Short mmCIF file of C-alpha atoms and ligand atoms in Angstrom, two decimals:
data_model
loop_
_atom_site.label_atom_id
_atom_site.label_comp_id
_atom_site.label_asym_id
_atom_site.label_seq_id
_atom_site.Cartn_x
_atom_site.Cartn_y
_atom_site.Cartn_z
CA MET S 1 53.83 -67.16 35.27
CA THR S 2 53.10 -68.66 31.86
CA ASP S 3 53.86 -66.99 28.50
CA PRO S 4 50.85 -64.74 27.49
CA ALA S 5 51.11 -66.37 24.06
CA THR S 6 50.40 -69.76 25.45
CA PRO S 7 46.78 -70.59 24.73
CA LEU S 8 44.40 -71.17 27.74
CA LEU S 9 43.14 -74.36 26.29
CA GLU S 10 44.70 -76.57 23.63
CA LEU S 11 43.29 -79.85 22.47
CA ARG S 12 45.57 -81.76 20.04
CA GLY S 13 44.40 -84.83 18.20
CA VAL S 14 41.95 -85.82 20.99
CA THR S 15 40.02 -89.04 20.42
CA ALA S 16 37.39 -90.32 22.86
CA GLY S 17 34.40 -92.65 23.06
CA TYR S 18 31.83 -94.34 25.14
CA ASP S 19 31.89 -98.22 25.75
CA GLY S 20 34.34 -98.78 23.03
CA ILE S 21 32.55 -96.77 20.43
CA GLN S 22 34.74 -93.79 19.22
CA VAL S 23 32.91 -90.48 18.92
CA LEU S 24 35.91 -88.14 18.78
CA HIS S 25 38.25 -88.71 15.88
CA GLY S 26 41.34 -86.43 16.38
CA VAL S 27 39.93 -83.24 17.74
CA ASP S 28 42.11 -80.05 17.55
CA LEU S 29 40.95 -76.97 19.43
CA VAL S 30 42.69 -73.80 20.66
CA VAL S 31 41.30 -71.06 23.01
CA PRO S 32 43.78 -68.18 22.95
CA ARG S 33 43.92 -65.77 26.02
CA GLY S 34 41.18 -63.22 26.23
CA GLU S 35 39.22 -64.49 23.20
CA VAL S 36 35.80 -65.99 22.73
CA VAL S 37 35.79 -69.20 20.87
CA ALA S 38 32.55 -70.71 19.77
CA LEU S 39 32.39 -74.56 19.25
CA LEU S 40 29.66 -75.31 16.93
CA GLY S 41 27.91 -78.14 15.21
CA PRO S 42 24.83 -80.18 14.87
CA ASN S 43 23.25 -82.61 17.20
CA GLY S 44 25.62 -85.47 18.13
CA ALA S 45 28.51 -83.77 16.37
CA GLY S 46 30.55 -84.32 19.62
CA LYS S 47 30.72 -80.94 21.15
CA THR S 48 29.63 -82.03 24.75
CA THR S 49 32.12 -84.68 24.54
CA THR S 50 34.90 -82.45 23.57
CA LEU S 51 33.97 -80.14 26.43
CA LEU S 52 33.82 -83.08 28.91
CA VAL S 53 37.31 -84.25 27.76
CA ALA S 54 38.56 -80.55 28.16
CA THR S 55 37.22 -80.09 31.63
CA GLY S 56 38.57 -83.62 32.93
CA GLN S 57 35.07 -85.12 33.22
CA HIS S 58 35.64 -87.79 30.50
CA PRO S 59 38.89 -89.47 29.55
CA ALA S 60 40.63 -88.97 26.24
CA SER S 61 41.67 -92.18 24.66
CA SER S 62 44.57 -90.46 22.91
CA GLY S 63 45.80 -87.06 22.04
CA CYS S 64 46.83 -84.11 24.50
CA VAL S 65 44.85 -81.65 26.52
CA HIS S 66 46.71 -78.60 27.72
CA VAL S 67 45.39 -75.90 30.09
CA ALA S 68 47.44 -72.83 30.35
CA GLY S 69 50.47 -74.71 28.95
CA ARG S 70 50.16 -77.70 31.29
CA HIS S 71 49.47 -81.28 30.16
CA VAL S 72 46.33 -82.20 32.14
CA ASN S 73 45.17 -85.31 30.55
CA GLY S 74 43.76 -87.29 33.44
CA ALA S 75 43.54 -84.28 35.86
CA ARG S 76 40.45 -84.18 38.04
CA PRO S 77 37.87 -81.34 37.43
CA GLU S 78 38.70 -79.95 40.95
CA ALA S 79 42.36 -79.77 39.96
CA LEU S 80 41.48 -77.85 36.67
CA ALA S 81 39.24 -75.48 38.69
CA ARG S 82 42.22 -74.55 40.76
CA ILE S 83 44.29 -73.64 37.78
CA GLY S 84 41.39 -71.34 36.55
CA LEU S 85 38.97 -73.31 34.49
CA CYS S 86 35.33 -72.89 35.24
CA THR S 87 32.43 -74.73 33.57
CA ILE S 88 28.90 -73.79 33.33
CA PRO S 89 27.00 -76.84 32.36
CA GLU S 90 24.11 -77.29 30.02
CA GLY S 91 20.95 -76.65 32.11
CA ARG S 92 22.99 -73.80 34.05
CA GLY S 93 24.10 -75.42 37.35
CA VAL S 94 22.16 -73.28 39.79
CA PHE S 95 20.48 -74.54 42.88
CA ARG S 96 16.95 -74.04 41.89
CA ASN S 97 15.55 -74.30 45.35
CA LEU S 98 17.89 -71.79 46.89
CA THR S 99 17.66 -68.03 46.66
CA VAL S 100 20.01 -66.05 44.35
CA ARG S 101 21.92 -64.75 47.64
CA GLU S 102 22.19 -68.45 48.85
CA ASN S 103 23.47 -69.59 45.54
CA LEU S 104 26.13 -66.76 45.45
CA ARG S 105 27.06 -67.84 49.00
CA MET S 106 27.59 -71.31 47.81
CA ALA S 107 30.13 -69.94 45.16
CA SER S 108 31.79 -67.92 48.08
CA TYR S 109 32.89 -71.28 49.61
CA ARG S 110 35.67 -71.38 47.04
CA GLY S 111 37.58 -68.59 48.84
CA THR S 112 36.23 -65.41 47.81
CA PRO S 113 34.13 -63.60 50.68
CA GLU S 114 30.37 -63.70 50.26
CA ALA S 115 29.94 -60.01 50.37
CA LEU S 116 32.53 -59.53 47.62
CA VAL S 117 30.99 -62.33 45.55
CA VAL S 118 27.45 -60.62 45.72
CA GLU S 119 28.90 -57.07 45.03
CA ARG S 120 30.68 -58.19 41.95
CA ALA S 121 27.60 -60.26 40.74
CA VAL S 122 25.29 -57.32 41.21
CA ALA S 123 27.80 -54.93 39.49
CA ARG S 124 27.93 -57.18 36.54
CA PHE S 125 24.42 -58.37 36.51
CA PRO S 126 22.17 -55.50 38.00
CA ARG S 127 19.05 -57.68 37.53
CA LEU S 128 20.40 -60.22 40.09
CA GLY S 129 20.60 -57.27 42.62
CA GLU S 130 16.80 -56.73 42.44
CA ARG S 131 16.19 -60.46 42.99
CA LEU S 132 18.65 -61.49 45.65
CA ASP S 133 16.08 -63.09 47.86
CA GLN S 134 14.08 -64.73 45.08
CA VAL S 135 14.26 -68.60 44.71
CA ALA S 136 16.33 -69.29 41.74
CA GLY S 137 14.02 -71.83 40.13
CA THR S 138 11.28 -69.06 39.90
CA MET S 139 13.41 -66.60 37.86
CA SER S 140 13.39 -66.57 34.04
CA GLY S 141 15.86 -68.80 32.15
CA GLY S 142 18.00 -65.76 31.06
CA GLU S 143 18.21 -64.53 34.75
CA GLN S 144 19.18 -68.12 35.76
CA GLN S 145 21.83 -68.10 33.22
CA MET S 146 23.15 -64.69 34.63
CA LEU S 147 23.17 -66.33 38.05
CA ALA S 148 25.17 -69.33 36.75
CA MET S 149 27.61 -66.98 35.14
CA ALA S 150 28.14 -64.91 38.35
CA ARG S 151 28.71 -68.09 40.25
CA GLY S 152 31.27 -69.13 37.73
CA LEU S 153 32.87 -65.90 37.90
CA ALA S 154 33.13 -65.82 41.68
CA THR S 155 35.87 -68.25 41.22
CA ASP S 156 38.03 -65.63 39.20
CA PRO S 157 38.48 -68.16 36.35
CA THR S 158 40.89 -67.46 33.57
CA LEU S 159 38.88 -69.80 31.28
CA LEU S 160 35.17 -69.98 31.32
CA ILE S 161 33.40 -72.85 29.45
CA ILE S 162 29.71 -72.36 28.73
CA ASP S 163 27.54 -75.26 27.18
CA GLU S 164 24.55 -74.19 25.36
CA LEU S 165 24.08 -70.82 26.73
CA SER S 166 21.09 -70.28 24.46
CA MET S 167 19.22 -73.40 25.48
CA GLY S 168 15.39 -72.67 25.70
CA LEU S 169 15.87 -68.77 25.66
CA ALA S 170 14.34 -66.28 23.57
CA PRO S 171 16.60 -64.71 20.84
CA LEU S 172 16.48 -61.28 22.64
CA ILE S 173 17.61 -62.65 25.92
CA VAL S 174 20.36 -64.75 24.04
CA ALA S 175 21.65 -61.46 22.47
CA GLU S 176 21.59 -59.76 25.87
CA LEU S 177 23.58 -62.74 27.45
CA TYR S 178 26.11 -62.58 24.60
CA GLU S 179 26.79 -58.87 25.14
CA LEU S 180 27.59 -59.90 28.76
CA VAL S 181 29.88 -62.71 27.53
CA ALA S 182 31.73 -60.11 25.31
CA SER S 183 32.10 -57.68 28.23
CA ILE S 184 33.48 -60.60 30.30
CA ALA S 185 36.00 -61.42 27.57
CA ARG S 186 37.02 -57.73 27.53
CA GLU S 187 38.18 -58.08 31.10
CA GLY S 188 40.55 -60.88 29.96
CA VAL S 189 38.70 -63.92 30.69
CA SER S 190 38.86 -66.42 27.91
CA ILE S 191 35.70 -68.18 26.89
CA LEU S 192 34.66 -71.37 25.08
CA VAL S 193 31.17 -71.53 24.36
CA VAL S 194 29.31 -74.59 22.85
CA GLU S 195 26.24 -73.85 20.75
CA GLN S 196 24.16 -75.97 18.39
CA PHE S 197 22.75 -72.98 16.68
CA ALA S 198 25.30 -70.40 15.64
CA ARG S 199 24.22 -67.02 14.62
CA THR S 200 24.19 -64.90 17.84
CA VAL S 201 27.35 -66.28 19.37
CA LEU S 202 29.10 -65.46 15.96
CA GLY S 203 28.47 -61.64 16.55
CA VAL S 204 30.92 -61.89 19.64
CA ALA S 205 33.11 -64.75 18.88
CA ASP S 206 36.76 -64.09 17.95
CA ARG S 207 36.97 -67.50 16.31
CA ALA S 208 34.76 -70.42 15.64
CA VAL S 209 35.27 -74.18 15.34
CA ILE S 210 32.79 -76.32 13.58
CA MET S 211 32.39 -80.14 14.30
CA GLN S 212 30.67 -82.73 12.53
CA HIS S 213 30.62 -86.49 13.29
CA GLY S 214 33.42 -86.14 15.78
CA HIS S 215 35.78 -84.15 13.54
CA VAL S 216 36.53 -80.59 13.33
CA VAL S 217 35.49 -79.76 9.73
CA ALA S 218 36.40 -75.89 9.79
CA ALA S 219 38.02 -73.37 12.25
CA GLY S 220 38.72 -69.57 11.74
CA VAL S 221 37.32 -66.20 12.03
CA PRO S 222 33.51 -66.33 11.92
CA SER S 223 33.15 -64.21 8.85
CA ASP S 224 35.22 -66.73 6.81
CA LEU S 225 33.20 -69.68 7.89
CA GLU S 226 29.77 -68.92 6.34
CA ALA S 227 29.85 -71.57 3.67
CA GLU S 228 31.17 -74.25 6.24
CA LEU S 229 28.43 -73.39 8.69
CA SER S 230 25.61 -73.70 6.03
CA ALA S 231 27.13 -77.00 4.84
CA ALA S 232 27.18 -78.31 8.50
CA TYR S 233 23.77 -77.53 9.33
CA LEU S 234 22.24 -78.25 5.90
CA GLY S 235 24.13 -81.64 5.96
CA ALA S 236 22.91 -82.35 9.35
CA SER S 237 19.20 -81.91 8.65
CA SER S 238 19.17 -83.94 5.38
P1 ATP U 1 24.08 -82.08 21.13
O1 ATP U 1 24.30 -80.80 20.45
O2 ATP U 1 22.85 -82.80 20.54
O3 ATP U 1 24.43 -82.07 22.57
P2 ATP U 1 26.96 -82.83 20.73
O4 ATP U 1 27.61 -82.28 19.59
O5 ATP U 1 27.07 -82.25 22.05
O6 ATP U 1 25.42 -82.96 20.58
P3 ATP U 1 27.83 -85.26 21.97
O7 ATP U 1 26.81 -85.25 23.05
O8 ATP U 1 29.28 -85.16 22.32
O9 ATP U 1 27.45 -84.32 20.74
O10 ATP U 1 27.67 -86.82 21.35
C1 ATP U 1 28.45 -87.33 20.34
C2 ATP U 1 28.17 -88.73 20.20
O11 ATP U 1 28.61 -89.51 21.43
C3 ATP U 1 26.81 -89.14 19.93
O12 ATP U 1 26.64 -90.01 18.93
C4 ATP U 1 26.15 -89.59 21.28
O13 ATP U 1 25.05 -90.39 20.99
C5 ATP U 1 27.38 -90.08 21.80
N1 ATP U 1 27.34 -90.24 23.20
C6 ATP U 1 27.25 -89.06 24.04
N2 ATP U 1 27.22 -89.29 25.41
C7 ATP U 1 27.27 -90.64 25.40
C8 ATP U 1 27.04 -91.64 26.50
N3 ATP U 1 27.12 -91.25 27.73
N4 ATP U 1 27.07 -92.86 26.21
C9 ATP U 1 27.21 -93.36 24.95
N5 ATP U 1 27.21 -92.55 23.90
C10 ATP U 1 27.22 -91.23 23.96
#
């Protein structure tokens, strides 16, 4: 059992790149237990690359990645999943041609019985209960995001990483999804959420990290970061 004060995810001085071109220049990022951390920044800032390094899908060139206090540089995504890390990729990662129930059944292959996965999914996301036999690809974007979260939570993760939760969704739906994210965090799951546009996530985030050009330019409690946020997004669009 690790010390509860040990962050679930910690990146220290991480550099990474593609084909010899460096895109992360010494990224520091901490996700404490039971907190929601928002990773923000404009297009091309390096958010997805940071997430890929954190989840073992892209190598760090230097620096350290720790999950629950373990040094995990070079660990495969499957090994990270076994120690409690779950990623919901941009585009949601649901099987569009399968029904909601079949999608949940696939998640149950990881150990939790199907009936329990379905029961928990419906308790948390009642709307999925009304749609168990609907083909996932025909549901609304928000419902698909709920299904993706239900699938991820079936593995009982300690750290949930969500890439662009708001992608293509109406603001009201995004607000509803962030309420759900907040309630998942209250149950003790730590959450790292990557977003390009910030407002809604800041309402539920305990802290935020702002990236620009492969650097962390600010980190802290959301209410302290207003000026940095404006600068990051205005700077990006000029
Ligand atoms: P967005 O919000 O647009 O998704 P981001 O902050 O997630 O952006 P990244 O996708 O991490 O940023 O991209 C950071 C930099 O790395 C960009 O300059 C991008 O062009 C480059 N990059 C990302 N993926 C690759 C790749 N597979 N091959 C080469 N360069 C890449």
